[in-house]
XYZ file of N, CA and C in Angstrom:
78
model
N 4.005 -0.765 -13.910
C 4.060 -1.116 -12.628
C 5.512 -0.904 -12.068
N 5.677 0.281 -11.540
C 7.094 0.625 -11.299
C 7.444 0.289 -9.670
N 8.482 0.164 -9.077
C 8.698 -0.277 -7.511
C 9.034 0.929 -7.148
N 8.792 2.315 -7.337
C 9.320 3.344 -6.609
C 8.488 3.348 -5.429
N 9.261 3.643 -4.243
C 8.415 3.615 -3.185
C 7.920 5.299 -3.043
N 6.603 4.960 -2.172
C 5.791 6.418 -2.070
C 6.585 7.610 -1.236
N 6.086 8.544 -1.093
C 6.723 9.463 -0.339
C 6.383 9.015 1.210
N 7.268 9.532 1.996
C 7.353 9.176 3.511
C 5.615 9.346 4.190
N 5.025 10.406 3.674
C 3.529 10.982 4.102
C 2.685 9.876 3.542
N 2.786 9.194 2.349
C 2.021 8.372 1.846
C 1.904 7.047 1.981
N 3.494 6.567 2.653
C 3.729 5.121 2.679
C 3.054 4.456 3.708
N 2.455 5.160 5.095
C 1.581 4.261 5.724
C 0.230 3.908 4.727
N -0.266 5.230 4.247
C -1.543 5.049 3.731
C -1.494 3.937 2.454
N -0.298 3.776 1.924
C -0.052 2.773 0.601
C -0.145 1.639 1.115
N 0.771 1.184 2.519
C 0.841 0.449 3.083
C -0.874 -0.519 3.776
N -1.098 0.455 4.102
C -2.768 -0.015 4.786
C -3.492 -0.432 3.876
N -3.448 0.544 2.629
C -4.498 0.166 1.808
C -4.114 -1.616 0.809
N -2.722 -1.471 0.912
C -2.278 -2.844 0.230
C -2.844 -3.911 1.070
N -2.521 -3.830 2.376
C -2.827 -4.856 3.258
C -4.222 -4.907 3.641
N -5.006 -3.982 3.421
C -6.584 -4.049 3.451
C -7.067 -4.708 2.206
N -6.758 -4.525 1.080
C -7.032 -5.160 -0.045
C -6.785 -6.654 -0.141
N -5.364 -6.972 0.450
C -4.988 -8.228 0.600
C -5.878 -8.942 1.552
N -6.425 -8.524 2.480
C -7.339 -9.442 3.760
C -8.449 -9.462 2.636
N -8.854 -8.304 1.948
C -10.440 -8.346 1.361
C -10.296 -9.543 0.386
N -9.271 -9.660 -0.409
C -8.981 -10.969 -1.482
C -9.249 -12.276 -0.597
N -8.669 -12.546 0.362
C -8.921 -13.767 1.062
C -10.377 -14.121 1.255
């Protein structure tokens, strides 16, 4: 698990996916 930030064109997608999975877990 590296902390390398994703490319600019994937940043929003990654953030949305992370946020969505976070909400799904709750």
